[in-house]
């Protein structure tokens, strides 16, 4: 298992907007970095919810009502795994995908 604490971000001059016909679109890496930051935020939020409730590994979502604590635990745990996978995919694409600028 490999964990990263820091992701190197090239300066924006190396990630310029691209022209597609008459449209200007963001560089592929900008989109990947944005997805990475959003997923990281969600993981931190879910982790904080769990720590506030006293659950270390699997947080419970505070916003769910009418469900048992076990159902909340499973739902939030699956959300946490989903966000973690988004982080993994973004890092993989940044490091290994030719279209993402890696390789």
Coordinates of N, CA and C in Angstrom, one line a residue:
X1 N 0.9 -1.2 0.0 CA 0.0 0.0 0.0 C 0.9 1.2 0.0
X2 N 0.5 2.2 -0.8 CA 1.3 3.4 -1.0 C 0.5 4.6 -0.6
X3 N 1.0 5.4 0.3 CA 0.3 6.6 0.7 C 1.1 7.9 0.3
X4 N 0.4 8.9 -0.1 CA 1.1 10.2 -0.4 C 0.6 11.3 0.6
X5 N 1.5 12.0 1.1 CA 1.1 13.2 1.9 C 1.0 14.5 1.1
X6 N 1.8 14.5 0.0 CA 1.8 15.7 -0.8 C 1.7 15.4 -2.3
X7 N 1.0 16.2 -3.0 CA 1.0 16.0 -4.5 C 1.6 17.2 -5.1
X8 N 2.6 17.0 -6.0 CA 3.3 18.0 -6.7 C 2.3 18.6 -7.7
X9 N 2.2 20.0 -7.7 CA 1.4 20.7 -8.6 C 2.3 21.6 -9.5
X10 N 2.3 21.3 -10.8 CA 3.1 22.2 -11.6 C 2.5 23.6 -11.7
X11 N 3.4 24.6 -11.9 CA 2.9 25.9 -12.1 C 1.8 26.0 -13.2
X12 N 0.9 27.0 -13.1 CA -0.1 27.1 -14.0 C 0.4 27.4 -15.4
X13 N 1.6 28.0 -15.6 CA 2.1 28.3 -16.9 C 2.3 27.0 -17.7
X14 N 2.5 25.8 -17.0 CA 2.6 24.6 -17.6 C 1.3 23.8 -17.8
X15 N 0.2 24.5 -17.4 CA -1.2 23.9 -17.5 C -2.1 25.0 -18.1
X16 N -1.7 25.5 -19.3 CA -2.5 26.6 -19.9 C -3.8 26.1 -20.4
X17 N -4.8 27.0 -20.5 CA -6.1 26.7 -21.2 C -5.8 26.2 -22.6
X18 N -6.7 25.3 -23.1 CA -6.6 24.8 -24.4 C -7.7 25.3 -25.3
X19 N -7.4 25.6 -26.6 CA -8.4 26.0 -27.5 C -8.9 24.8 -28.3
X20 N -10.3 24.7 -28.2 CA -11.0 23.6 -29.0 C -12.0 24.3 -29.9
X21 N -11.6 24.5 -31.1 CA -12.5 25.2 -32.0 C -12.6 26.7 -31.6
X22 N -13.8 27.1 -31.2 CA -14.1 28.5 -30.7 C -14.1 28.6 -29.2
X23 N -13.9 27.4 -28.6 CA -14.0 27.4 -27.1 C -12.6 27.3 -26.4
X24 N -12.5 27.9 -25.3 CA -11.4 27.7 -24.5 C -11.8 26.8 -23.3
X25 N -11.0 25.7 -23.1 CA -11.3 24.8 -22.0 C -10.1 24.7 -21.1
X26 N -10.4 24.3 -19.9 CA -9.3 24.1 -18.9 C -8.4 22.9 -19.3
X27 N -7.2 23.0 -18.9 CA -6.2 21.9 -19.1 C -6.7 20.7 -18.3
X28 N -6.5 19.5 -18.8 CA -6.9 18.3 -18.2 C -6.4 18.2 -16.7
X29 N -5.2 18.6 -16.5 CA -4.7 18.5 -15.1 C -5.4 19.4 -14.1
X30 N -5.9 20.5 -14.6 CA -6.7 21.4 -13.7 C -7.9 20.7 -13.2
X31 N -8.6 20.0 -14.1 CA -9.8 19.3 -13.7 C -9.5 18.2 -12.7
X32 N -8.4 17.5 -13.0 CA -8.0 16.4 -12.0 C -7.6 16.9 -10.7
X33 N -6.9 18.1 -10.6 CA -6.5 18.7 -9.4 C -7.8 19.1 -8.6
X34 N -8.8 19.7 -9.4 CA -10.0 20.1 -8.7 C -10.8 18.9 -8.1
X35 N -10.9 17.8 -8.9 CA -11.5 16.6 -8.4 C -10.8 16.1 -7.1
X36 N -9.5 16.1 -7.2 CA -8.7 15.6 -6.1 C -8.9 16.5 -4.8
X37 N -9.0 17.8 -4.9 CA -9.3 18.6 -3.8 C -10.7 18.4 -3.2
X38 N -11.7 18.3 -4.1 CA -13.0 18.1 -3.7 C -13.2 16.7 -2.9
X39 N -12.6 15.7 -3.4 CA -12.6 14.4 -2.8 C -11.9 14.4 -1.5
X40 N -10.8 15.1 -1.4 CA -10.0 15.2 -0.2 C -10.8 15.9 0.9
X41 N -11.5 17.0 0.5 CA -12.4 17.7 1.4 C -13.5 16.8 2.0
X42 N -14.1 16.0 1.1 CA -15.2 15.1 1.5 C -14.7 14.1 2.5
X43 N -13.5 13.5 2.2 CA -12.9 12.5 3.1 C -12.7 13.2 4.5
X44 N -12.1 14.4 4.5 CA -11.9 15.1 5.8 C -13.2 15.3 6.5
X45 N -14.2 15.7 5.8 CA -15.5 16.0 6.4 C -16.1 14.8 7.0
X46 N -16.1 13.7 6.3 CA -16.6 12.4 6.8 C -15.8 11.9 8.0
X47 N -14.5 12.1 8.0 CA -13.7 11.7 9.1 C -14.0 12.5 10.3
X48 N -14.2 13.8 10.1 CA -14.5 14.7 11.3 C -15.9 14.3 11.9
X49 N -16.8 14.0 11.0 CA -18.1 13.6 11.6 C -18.0 12.4 12.5
X50 N -17.2 11.4 12.0 CA -17.0 10.2 12.8 C -16.3 10.5 14.1
X51 N -15.3 11.4 14.1 CA -14.5 11.7 15.3 C -15.4 12.4 16.3
X52 N -16.3 13.3 15.8 CA -17.2 14.0 16.7 C -18.2 13.0 17.4
X53 N -18.5 11.9 16.7 CA -19.4 10.9 17.3 C -18.6 9.9 18.1
X54 N -17.3 9.9 18.1 CA -16.5 9.0 18.8 C -16.2 7.7 18.0
X55 N -16.4 7.7 16.7 CA -16.1 6.6 15.9 C -14.8 6.9 15.1
X56 N -13.8 6.1 15.3 CA -12.5 6.4 14.6 C -12.4 6.0 13.2
X57 N -12.7 4.7 12.9 CA -12.5 4.2 11.5 C -13.7 4.4 10.6
X58 N -14.9 4.4 11.1 CA -16.1 4.4 10.2 C -17.0 5.5 10.8
X59 N -17.0 6.7 10.2 CA -17.9 7.7 10.7 C -19.4 7.5 10.5
X60 N -20.2 8.2 11.3 CA -21.7 8.1 11.1 C -22.1 9.5 10.6
X61 N -23.0 9.5 9.6 CA -23.4 10.7 9.0 C -24.5 11.3 9.9
X62 N -24.3 12.6 10.3 CA -25.2 13.3 11.2 C -26.5 13.7 10.5
X63 N -26.5 13.8 9.2 CA -27.6 14.4 8.5 C -28.7 13.4 8.3
X64 N -28.4 12.1 8.4 CA -29.5 11.1 8.2 C -30.4 11.0 9.4
X65 N -31.7 10.9 9.1 CA -32.6 10.7 10.2 C -33.5 9.6 9.9
X66 N -34.0 8.9 10.9 CA -35.0 7.8 10.7 C -34.3 6.5 10.4
X67 N -33.0 6.4 10.5 CA -32.3 5.2 10.2 C -31.6 4.8 11.5
X68 N -31.3 3.5 11.6 CA -30.6 3.0 12.7 C -29.1 3.4 12.6
X69 N -28.4 3.4 13.7 CA -27.0 3.8 13.7 C -26.2 2.9 12.8
X70 N -26.6 1.6 12.7 CA -25.8 0.7 11.8 C -26.0 1.1 10.4
X71 N -27.2 1.4 10.0 CA -27.5 1.8 8.6 C -26.7 3.1 8.3
X72 N -26.7 4.1 9.2 CA -25.9 5.3 9.0 C -24.4 5.0 8.9
X73 N -23.9 4.1 9.7 CA -22.5 3.7 9.6 C -22.2 3.1 8.3
X74 N -23.0 2.2 7.8 CA -22.7 1.6 6.5 C -22.8 2.6 5.4
X75 N -23.8 3.5 5.4 CA -23.9 4.5 4.3 C -22.7 5.4 4.3
X76 N -22.3 5.9 5.5 CA -21.2 6.9 5.5 C -19.9 6.2 5.2
X77 N -19.8 4.9 5.6 CA -18.6 4.2 5.3 C -18.4 4.0 3.8
X78 N -19.5 3.7 3.1 CA -19.5 3.5 1.7 C -19.2 4.9 1.0
X79 N -19.7 6.0 1.6 CA -19.3 7.3 1.0 C -17.8 7.6 1.2
X80 N -17.3 7.2 2.3 CA -15.9 7.4 2.6 C -15.0 6.6 1.6
X81 N -15.4 5.4 1.4 CA -14.7 4.5 0.4 C -14.8 5.1 -1.0
X82 N -16.0 5.6 -1.3 CA -16.2 6.2 -2.6 C -15.3 7.4 -2.9
X83 N -15.2 8.3 -1.9 CA -14.4 9.5 -2.0 C -12.9 9.1 -2.0
X84 N -12.5 8.1 -1.3 CA -11.1 7.6 -1.2 C -10.7 7.1 -2.6
X85 N -11.7 6.4 -3.3 CA -11.4 5.8 -4.6 C -11.3 7.0 -5.6
X86 N -12.0 8.0 -5.5 CA -11.9 9.2 -6.3 C -10.5 9.8 -6.2
X87 N -10.0 9.9 -5.0 CA -8.6 10.4 -4.8 C -7.6 9.5 -5.5
X88 N -7.8 8.2 -5.3 CA -6.9 7.2 -6.0 C -6.9 7.4 -7.5
X89 N -8.1 7.5 -8.0 CA -8.2 7.6 -9.5 C -7.6 8.9 -10.0
X90 N -7.8 10.0 -9.3 CA -7.2 11.3 -9.7 C -5.7 11.2 -9.7
X91 N -5.1 10.7 -8.6 CA -3.7 10.5 -8.5 C -3.1 9.6 -9.6
X92 N -3.8 8.5 -9.8 CA -3.4 7.6 -10.9 C -3.3 8.3 -12.2
X93 N -4.4 9.0 -12.6 CA -4.5 9.7 -13.8 C -3.4 10.8 -14.0
X94 N -3.1 11.5 -12.9 CA -2.1 12.5 -12.9 C -0.7 11.9 -13.1
X95 N -0.5 10.8 -12.5 CA 0.9 10.2 -12.6 C 1.1 9.3 -13.8
X96 N 0.0 8.6 -14.3 CA 0.2 7.6 -15.3 C -0.5 7.8 -16.7
X97 N -1.4 8.7 -16.8 CA -2.2 8.8 -18.0 C -1.6 9.9 -18.9
X98 N -1.3 9.5 -20.1 CA -0.8 10.5 -21.1 C -1.7 11.7 -21.3
X99 N -3.0 11.5 -21.3 CA -4.0 12.6 -21.5 C -4.0 13.5 -20.3
X100 N -3.7 12.9 -19.1 CA -3.7 13.7 -17.9 C -2.5 14.4 -17.7
X101 N -1.5 14.2 -18.5 CA -0.2 15.0 -18.4 C 0.8 14.2 -17.7
X102 N 0.5 13.0 -17.3 CA 1.6 12.1 -16.6 C 2.3 11.3 -17.6
X103 N 3.0 10.3 -17.1 CA 3.6 9.3 -18.0 C 5.0 9.5 -18.0

